[in-house]
Coordinates of C-alpha atoms and ligand atoms in Angstrom, one line a residue:
M465 CA 20.1 -20.2 -22.2
S466 CA 21.1 -17.8 -19.5
V467 CA 24.4 -15.8 -19.3
L468 CA 25.4 -18.1 -16.4
D469 CA 24.6 -21.3 -18.2
V470 CA 26.6 -20.2 -21.3
G471 CA 29.6 -19.5 -19.1
L472 CA 29.2 -22.8 -17.3
K473 CA 28.8 -24.7 -20.7
A474 CA 32.0 -23.1 -21.7
G475 CA 33.8 -24.5 -18.7
L476 CA 34.1 -21.4 -16.5
A477 CA 34.0 -21.7 -12.9
L478 CA 31.2 -19.4 -12.0
P479 CA 29.4 -18.7 -8.7
Y480 CA 25.8 -19.8 -8.5
A481 CA 23.7 -21.7 -6.1
C482 CA 19.7 -21.5 -6.7
K483 CA 19.6 -20.6 -10.4
G484 CA 16.1 -19.2 -9.4
G485 CA 16.7 -15.5 -8.9
V486 CA 16.7 -15.8 -5.1
C487 CA 20.2 -16.3 -3.6
C488 CA 22.2 -13.5 -5.5
T489 CA 25.3 -15.7 -5.7
C490 CA 25.5 -15.3 -9.4
R491 CA 25.5 -11.5 -9.1
A492 CA 27.6 -9.7 -11.8
K493 CA 28.1 -6.3 -13.4
V494 CA 27.3 -5.8 -17.0
L495 CA 30.4 -4.0 -18.5
E496 CA 29.3 -4.3 -22.2
G497 CA 26.2 -4.9 -24.1
E498 CA 22.6 -5.5 -22.9
V499 CA 20.8 -8.2 -21.1
K500 CA 17.2 -8.7 -20.0
M501 CA 16.4 -10.3 -16.6
E502 CA 13.5 -12.5 -16.1
K503 CA 13.2 -13.0 -12.4
N504 CA 14.8 -10.9 -9.6
Y505 CA 13.9 -11.5 -6.0
T506 CA 17.0 -10.1 -4.5
L507 CA 18.6 -7.1 -6.3
E508 CA 17.7 -3.8 -5.0
Q509 CA 16.8 -1.1 -7.5
H510 CA 20.0 0.9 -7.0
E511 CA 22.1 -2.2 -7.9
I512 CA 20.0 -2.6 -11.1
D513 CA 20.6 1.0 -11.9
D514 CA 24.3 0.6 -11.3
G515 CA 24.4 -2.3 -14.0
Y516 CA 24.1 -5.3 -11.7
V517 CA 22.4 -8.5 -12.9
L518 CA 21.6 -12.1 -11.7
T519 CA 23.2 -14.0 -14.4
C520 CA 21.2 -17.2 -13.8
Q521 CA 18.1 -15.0 -14.9
C522 CA 19.4 -12.9 -17.7
H523 CA 19.7 -13.4 -21.5
P524 CA 21.7 -11.5 -24.0
V525 CA 19.8 -9.0 -26.1
S526 CA 22.9 -7.6 -27.9
D527 CA 25.3 -9.5 -30.1
R528 CA 28.1 -9.1 -27.5
V529 CA 27.9 -9.1 -23.6
V530 CA 30.6 -8.8 -21.2
V531 CA 30.0 -9.3 -17.4
S532 CA 32.3 -9.1 -14.3
Y533 CA 31.8 -11.3 -11.2
D534 CA 34.6 -9.3 -9.5
E535 CA 32.7 -5.9 -9.1
R536 CA 31.5 -5.2 -5.7
Ligands
FES973 S1 22.1 -18.6 -8.7 FE1 20.9 -17.8 -7.2 S2 20.1 -15.9 -8.0 FE2 21.4 -16.7 -9.6

């Protein structure tokens, strides 16, 4: 289950559209923990280097993950 889907299942109103790694609507910044991103058709390398992920495409690889959708 993706980070996005975990949040949606918990009842959070999170931004998303394609769920396919294309639209970038689900972009968020990882503040704590580590995730692995499966597909990425939209994020630039410098965004990834700064900690941004597509939450529809990432899965936690640490016990705790904190992401922020408010970082720009
Ligand atoms: S919802 Fe479109 S890239 Fe994640």
